[in-house]
Coordinates of C-alpha atoms in Angstrom, one line a residue:
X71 CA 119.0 161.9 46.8
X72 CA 115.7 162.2 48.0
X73 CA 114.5 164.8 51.0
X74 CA 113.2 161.5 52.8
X75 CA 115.7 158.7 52.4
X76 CA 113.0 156.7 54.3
X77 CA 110.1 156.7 52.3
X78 CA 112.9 155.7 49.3
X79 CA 113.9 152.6 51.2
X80 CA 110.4 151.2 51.8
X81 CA 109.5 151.7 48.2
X82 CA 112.9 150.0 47.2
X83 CA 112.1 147.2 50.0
X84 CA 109.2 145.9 47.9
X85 CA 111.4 144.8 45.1
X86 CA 113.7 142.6 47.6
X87 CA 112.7 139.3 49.8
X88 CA 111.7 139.4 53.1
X89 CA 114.3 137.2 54.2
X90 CA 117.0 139.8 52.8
X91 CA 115.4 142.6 54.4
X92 CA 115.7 141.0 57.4
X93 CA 119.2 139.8 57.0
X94 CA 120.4 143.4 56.3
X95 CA 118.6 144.2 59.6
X96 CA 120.5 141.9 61.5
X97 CA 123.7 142.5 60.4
X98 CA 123.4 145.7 60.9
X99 CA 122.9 145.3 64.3
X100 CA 126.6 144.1 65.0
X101 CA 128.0 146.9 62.6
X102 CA 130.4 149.3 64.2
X103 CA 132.6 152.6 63.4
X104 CA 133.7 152.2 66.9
X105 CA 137.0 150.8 65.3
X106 CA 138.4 151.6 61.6
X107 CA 141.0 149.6 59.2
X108 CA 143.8 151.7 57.7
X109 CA 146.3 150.0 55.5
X110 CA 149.2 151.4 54.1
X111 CA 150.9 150.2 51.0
X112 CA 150.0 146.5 51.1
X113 CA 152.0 145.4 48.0
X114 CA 150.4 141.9 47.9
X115 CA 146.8 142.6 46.5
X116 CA 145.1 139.8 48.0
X117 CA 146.4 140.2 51.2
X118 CA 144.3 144.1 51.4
X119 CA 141.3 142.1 50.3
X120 CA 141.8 139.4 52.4
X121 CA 141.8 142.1 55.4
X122 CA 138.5 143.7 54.0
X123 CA 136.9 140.2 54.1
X124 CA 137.9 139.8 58.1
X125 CA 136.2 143.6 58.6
X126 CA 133.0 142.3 56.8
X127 CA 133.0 139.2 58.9
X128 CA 133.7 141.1 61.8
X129 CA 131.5 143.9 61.8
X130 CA 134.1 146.6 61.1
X131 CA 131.9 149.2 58.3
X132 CA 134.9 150.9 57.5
X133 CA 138.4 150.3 55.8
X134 CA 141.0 153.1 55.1
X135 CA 143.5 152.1 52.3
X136 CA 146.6 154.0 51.7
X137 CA 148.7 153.5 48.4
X138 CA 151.1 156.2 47.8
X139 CA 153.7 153.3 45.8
X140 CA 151.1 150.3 44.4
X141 CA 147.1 151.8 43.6
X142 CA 146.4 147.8 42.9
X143 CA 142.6 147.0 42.6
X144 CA 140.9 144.7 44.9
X145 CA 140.4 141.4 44.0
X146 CA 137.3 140.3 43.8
X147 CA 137.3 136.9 44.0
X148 CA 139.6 137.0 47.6
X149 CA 137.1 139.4 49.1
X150 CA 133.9 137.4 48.2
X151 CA 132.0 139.5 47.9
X152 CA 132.8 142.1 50.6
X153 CA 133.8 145.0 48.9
X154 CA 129.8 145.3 48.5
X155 CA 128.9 145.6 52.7
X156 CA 132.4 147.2 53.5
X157 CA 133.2 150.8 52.9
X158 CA 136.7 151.3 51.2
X159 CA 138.0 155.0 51.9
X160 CA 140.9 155.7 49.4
X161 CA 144.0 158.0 50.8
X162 CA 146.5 159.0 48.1
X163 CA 149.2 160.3 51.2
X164 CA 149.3 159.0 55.0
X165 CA 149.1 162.7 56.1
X166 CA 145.3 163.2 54.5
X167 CA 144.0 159.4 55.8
X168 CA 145.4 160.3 59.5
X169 CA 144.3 163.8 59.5
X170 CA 140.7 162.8 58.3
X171 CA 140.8 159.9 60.7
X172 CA 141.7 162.6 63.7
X173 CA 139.0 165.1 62.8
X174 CA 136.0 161.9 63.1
X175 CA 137.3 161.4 66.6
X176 CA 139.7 158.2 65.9
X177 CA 143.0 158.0 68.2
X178 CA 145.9 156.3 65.7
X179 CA 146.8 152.9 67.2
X180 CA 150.1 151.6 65.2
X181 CA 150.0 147.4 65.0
X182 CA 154.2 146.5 65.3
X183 CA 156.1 144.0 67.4
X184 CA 159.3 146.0 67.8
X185 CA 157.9 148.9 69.9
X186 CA 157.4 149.2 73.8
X187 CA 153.6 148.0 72.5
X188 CA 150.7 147.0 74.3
X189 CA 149.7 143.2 73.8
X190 CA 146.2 142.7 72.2
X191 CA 144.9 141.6 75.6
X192 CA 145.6 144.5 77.3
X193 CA 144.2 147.1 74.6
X194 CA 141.7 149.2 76.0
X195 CA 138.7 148.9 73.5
X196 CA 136.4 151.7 74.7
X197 CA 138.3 154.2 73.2
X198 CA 137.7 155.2 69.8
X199 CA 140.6 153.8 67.3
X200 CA 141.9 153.3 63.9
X201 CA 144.3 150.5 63.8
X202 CA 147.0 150.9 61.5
X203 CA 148.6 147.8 59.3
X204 CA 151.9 148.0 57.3
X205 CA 153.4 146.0 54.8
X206 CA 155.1 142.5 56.2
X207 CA 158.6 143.3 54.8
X208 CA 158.6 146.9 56.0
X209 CA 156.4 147.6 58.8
X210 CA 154.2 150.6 58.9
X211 CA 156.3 154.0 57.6
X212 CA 158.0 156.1 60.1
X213 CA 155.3 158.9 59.4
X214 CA 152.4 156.7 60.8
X215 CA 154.9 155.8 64.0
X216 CA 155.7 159.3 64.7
X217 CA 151.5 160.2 64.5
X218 CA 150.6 157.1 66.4
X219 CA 148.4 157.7 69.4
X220 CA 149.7 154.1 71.0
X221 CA 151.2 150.7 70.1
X222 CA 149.8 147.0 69.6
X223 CA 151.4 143.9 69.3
X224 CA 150.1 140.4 69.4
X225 CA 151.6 137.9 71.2
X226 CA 153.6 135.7 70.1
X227 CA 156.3 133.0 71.3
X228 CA 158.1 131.4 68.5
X229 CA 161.3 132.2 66.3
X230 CA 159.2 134.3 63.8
X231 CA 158.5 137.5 64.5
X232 CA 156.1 138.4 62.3
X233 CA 153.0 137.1 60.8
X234 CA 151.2 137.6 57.3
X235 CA 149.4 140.9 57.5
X236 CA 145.9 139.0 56.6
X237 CA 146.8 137.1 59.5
X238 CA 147.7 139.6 61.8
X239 CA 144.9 142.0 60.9
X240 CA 142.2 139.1 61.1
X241 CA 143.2 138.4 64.6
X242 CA 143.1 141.8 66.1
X243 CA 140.1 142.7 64.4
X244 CA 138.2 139.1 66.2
X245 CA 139.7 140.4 69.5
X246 CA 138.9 143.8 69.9
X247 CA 135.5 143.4 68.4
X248 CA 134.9 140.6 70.5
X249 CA 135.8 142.5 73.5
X250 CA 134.3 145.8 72.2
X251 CA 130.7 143.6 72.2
X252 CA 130.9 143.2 76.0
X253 CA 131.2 146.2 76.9
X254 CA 128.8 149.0 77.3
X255 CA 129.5 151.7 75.3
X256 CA 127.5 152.7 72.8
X257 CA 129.7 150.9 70.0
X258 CA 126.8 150.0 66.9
X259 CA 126.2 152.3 64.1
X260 CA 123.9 155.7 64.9
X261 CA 119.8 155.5 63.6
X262 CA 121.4 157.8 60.4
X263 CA 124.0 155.5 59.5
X264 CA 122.1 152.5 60.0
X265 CA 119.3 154.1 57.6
X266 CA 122.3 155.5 55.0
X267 CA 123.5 151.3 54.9
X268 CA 120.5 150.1 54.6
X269 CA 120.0 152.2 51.4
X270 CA 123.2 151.7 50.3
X271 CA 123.3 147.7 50.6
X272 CA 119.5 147.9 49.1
X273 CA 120.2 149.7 46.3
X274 CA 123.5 147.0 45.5
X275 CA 120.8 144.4 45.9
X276 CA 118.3 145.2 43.2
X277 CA 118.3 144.8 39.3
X278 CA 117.5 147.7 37.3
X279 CA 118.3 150.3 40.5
X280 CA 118.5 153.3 37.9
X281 CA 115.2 152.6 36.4
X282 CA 113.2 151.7 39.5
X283 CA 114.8 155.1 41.1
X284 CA 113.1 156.9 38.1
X285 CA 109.6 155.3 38.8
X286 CA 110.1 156.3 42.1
X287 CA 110.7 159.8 41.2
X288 CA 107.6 159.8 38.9
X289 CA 105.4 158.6 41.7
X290 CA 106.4 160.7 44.2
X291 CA 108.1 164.0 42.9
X292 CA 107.3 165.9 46.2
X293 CA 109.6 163.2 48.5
X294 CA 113.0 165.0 45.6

């Protein structure tokens, strides 16, 4: 990694459109790690990549997956493409994701419609949070209840009591973002992490990255 990340992305830039600059630019403008995904044991794969796809969409840089029973892969062709703009943390136990999750400042919000919950509405979205989705059959585990900071629900007034977790997560995350946006905390992505993306997305944009790198290493040895 070179000392100025800067001076890598505007030699990197050349190689790209001017349209595609911009584009990162502007999505990255609506990014946040104000909220955070965690999902634990999704046993339908294309349900966790369907929920990685509504945190791209949404503006929501990072997802926290938890497979202690399944370890599927993401499938690719559900996501569309997401997996590329959407960070994917991998937990192997509940007790590392929420510890990790404590220690960046995130309060552990649990998503279930059998608890004492707070409905979506009401959710205070100026505070900091990781929302927490569980399998459909199951629910979250009781490990994540006992941790959880608070309770969510979303309304609903039919028969069912449940919907599919794609579903469910897609709309929370349109809600609270939505609502996050008109408020006035300081909710987008710092100067660093904005920088650190727009390397990152660059980089997963350009042919050849490995050998371009190199040139840029040759010309400018002193920037290493």
């Amino acid at each position: 990694m070179p000392k100025n990340k800067l001076a890598l992305l505007e030699y990197l830039e050349n190689f790209m459109s001017e349209n595609r600059k911009n584009r990162f630019i502007d999505v990255l403008k609506n990014r946040t790690n104000h909220f955070t995904i965690a999902m634990e044991d999704v046993f339908q794969l294309h349900n966790t990549s369907a929920v990685m796809r509504s945190c791209e969409v949404f503006g929501i840089q990072n997802l926290h997956i938890v497979e202690q029973r399944y370890g599927k892969a993401i499938d690719k062709q559900i996501a569309m493409g997401a997996e590329k703009w959407v960070d994917i943390n991998q937990h192997h136990d509940m007790k590392s994701c929420i510890a990790s999750l404590r220690a960046q400042g995130y309060q552990i919000i649990a998503t279930t419609p059998h608890n004492e919950s707070c409905m979506l509405d009401e959710f205070d979205v100026t505070k900091k949070s990781a929302i927490f989705f569980g399998t459909e059959i199951d629910g979250l585990s009781e490990e994540v209840m006992k941790e959880a900071d608070g309770f969510i629900k979303i309304p609903m007034v039919g028969f069912t009591e449940s919907l599919n977790i794609s579903v469910s997560a897609a709309l929370v995350i349109q809600d609270i973002t939505n609502r996050m946006r008109h408020t006035d905390i300081a909710w987008q992505l710092t100067e660093d992490e904005v920088l650190e993306k727009r390397l990152d997305w660059t980089r997963k944009t350009i042919k050849d990255i490995d050998y371009i790198e190199k040139q840029f290493v040759e010309e400018e040895p002193s920037k290493f």
